[in-house]
Coordinates of C-alpha atoms in Angstrom, one line a residue:
X110 CA 74.1 -25.0 81.9
X111 CA 71.4 -25.0 79.0
X112 CA 70.6 -22.4 76.3
X113 CA 67.4 -21.9 73.9
X114 CA 67.0 -19.5 71.5
X115 CA 63.3 -17.9 72.2
X116 CA 60.9 -18.1 69.2
X117 CA 63.4 -20.1 66.9
X118 CA 60.5 -22.8 65.8
X119 CA 58.0 -20.2 64.9
X120 CA 60.8 -18.3 63.1
X121 CA 61.9 -21.4 61.1
X122 CA 58.3 -21.9 60.2
X123 CA 58.2 -18.4 58.5
X124 CA 61.3 -18.3 57.2
X125 CA 63.7 -20.9 57.2
X126 CA 66.5 -19.1 55.8
X127 CA 66.8 -16.5 57.8
X128 CA 66.3 -18.8 60.9
X129 CA 69.4 -21.0 59.9
X130 CA 71.4 -17.7 59.7
X131 CA 70.7 -17.0 63.0
X132 CA 71.1 -20.1 64.2
X133 CA 74.9 -20.4 62.9
X134 CA 75.9 -16.8 64.1
X135 CA 74.4 -17.5 67.7
X136 CA 76.6 -20.7 67.9
X137 CA 79.2 -18.4 66.5
X138 CA 79.0 -16.0 69.2
X139 CA 78.6 -18.5 71.7
X140 CA 81.6 -20.4 71.1
X141 CA 83.8 -17.8 71.4
X142 CA 82.4 -17.1 74.6
X143 CA 82.1 -20.5 76.4
X144 CA 86.1 -21.1 76.8
X145 CA 86.7 -17.9 78.3
X146 CA 84.9 -18.9 81.5
X147 CA 85.9 -22.6 81.2
X148 CA 82.9 -24.0 79.5
X149 CA 82.8 -27.2 77.5
X150 CA 80.7 -27.7 75.0
X151 CA 78.9 -31.1 75.4
X152 CA 76.2 -30.9 72.5
X153 CA 73.7 -28.9 70.9
X154 CA 70.1 -29.7 71.1
X155 CA 68.3 -28.0 68.4
X156 CA 68.7 -24.6 68.6
X157 CA 70.7 -24.3 71.8
X158 CA 73.8 -26.0 73.7
X159 CA 74.5 -28.0 76.9
X160 CA 77.5 -26.9 78.3
X161 CA 79.5 -27.6 81.3
X162 CA 81.8 -25.8 83.8
X163 CA 84.0 -26.3 86.2
X164 CA 82.1 -24.3 88.9
X165 CA 78.7 -22.6 89.2
X166 CA 80.2 -19.0 89.2
X167 CA 82.1 -19.3 86.0
X168 CA 78.8 -21.0 84.4
X169 CA 76.8 -17.8 85.9
X170 CA 79.6 -15.4 84.5
X171 CA 79.7 -17.1 81.0
X172 CA 75.7 -16.6 80.8
X173 CA 75.7 -13.0 82.2
X174 CA 78.3 -12.3 79.3
X175 CA 76.5 -14.2 76.7
X176 CA 73.2 -12.0 77.6
X177 CA 75.6 -8.7 77.6
X178 CA 76.8 -9.6 74.6
X179 CA 73.7 -10.2 72.5
X180 CA 71.9 -7.4 73.9
X181 CA 74.6 -4.9 72.3
X182 CA 74.4 -7.0 69.1
X183 CA 70.4 -6.9 69.1
X184 CA 70.7 -3.1 69.8
X185 CA 71.9 -2.3 66.3
X186 CA 69.8 -5.0 64.3
X187 CA 66.3 -4.9 63.4
X188 CA 63.5 -6.9 65.5
X189 CA 63.3 -9.6 62.8
X190 CA 66.9 -10.2 63.3
X191 CA 67.5 -10.1 67.0
X192 CA 68.6 -13.0 69.1
X193 CA 67.2 -13.9 72.3
X194 CA 68.1 -16.9 74.4
X195 CA 67.0 -18.4 77.6
X196 CA 69.7 -19.8 79.9
X197 CA 69.2 -22.5 82.8
X198 CA 71.9 -23.1 85.4
X199 CA 72.2 -25.8 87.8
X200 CA 75.1 -27.2 89.4
X201 CA 75.4 -31.2 90.4
X202 CA 76.7 -34.8 90.2
X203 CA 76.8 -36.0 85.8
X204 CA 78.1 -38.9 84.5
X205 CA 80.0 -38.5 81.7
X206 CA 79.6 -41.1 78.8
X207 CA 80.3 -41.8 75.1
X208 CA 80.8 -37.5 74.9
X209 CA 77.3 -36.8 76.7
X210 CA 76.9 -36.0 80.3
X211 CA 73.9 -37.4 82.5
X212 CA 72.1 -37.0 85.8
X213 CA 70.2 -34.8 87.7
X214 CA 72.2 -32.0 87.3
X215 CA 71.7 -31.9 83.3
X216 CA 67.9 -32.7 84.0
X217 CA 67.5 -29.7 86.3
X218 CA 69.2 -27.4 84.2
X219 CA 67.0 -28.5 81.2
X220 CA 63.7 -28.0 83.3
X221 CA 64.8 -24.7 84.8
X222 CA 66.0 -23.3 81.4
X223 CA 62.0 -22.6 80.2
X224 CA 61.5 -20.3 83.3
X225 CA 63.8 -17.5 82.0
X226 CA 62.2 -14.9 80.5
X227 CA 63.5 -13.8 77.1
X228 CA 67.3 -12.4 77.5
X229 CA 66.8 -13.9 81.2
X230 CA 69.1 -16.5 83.0
X231 CA 67.1 -18.9 85.8
X232 CA 69.5 -20.3 88.0
X233 CA 68.4 -23.3 90.7
X234 CA 69.0 -22.4 94.6
X235 CA 72.2 -24.5 94.6
X236 CA 73.7 -22.8 92.1
X237 CA 72.4 -19.2 94.2
X238 CA 73.7 -20.4 97.0
X239 CA 77.3 -21.0 95.6
X240 CA 77.5 -17.8 93.9
X241 CA 75.6 -15.6 96.6
X242 CA 79.0 -13.9 97.9

């Protein structure tokens, strides 16, 4: 699973202090949610995360919970303090090396993440097939 904060780069150019505050809050919120769904944080990449799960279903459930949590949070804050994410999920073989993961599973997840709208989740067809039921 890849996550990305929507509009972070533009915000950082306008108000670096606020951008860093929201980035830290975002990281704290997500790090509380990942373990609930057996997610393992592989690394942060700028304003996003790469997270590995044991199953496509757990990844999808985690993504839904992340978006629900952020939606509730955003309801009570001014527009300038909203945190919105795009999430991409793919399932596939990966290779673990030096605390990182590599492979098509990672590459495809990173490529489909931008296809999700703000507050959205984009899953590959392989993930959709596994979680359909």
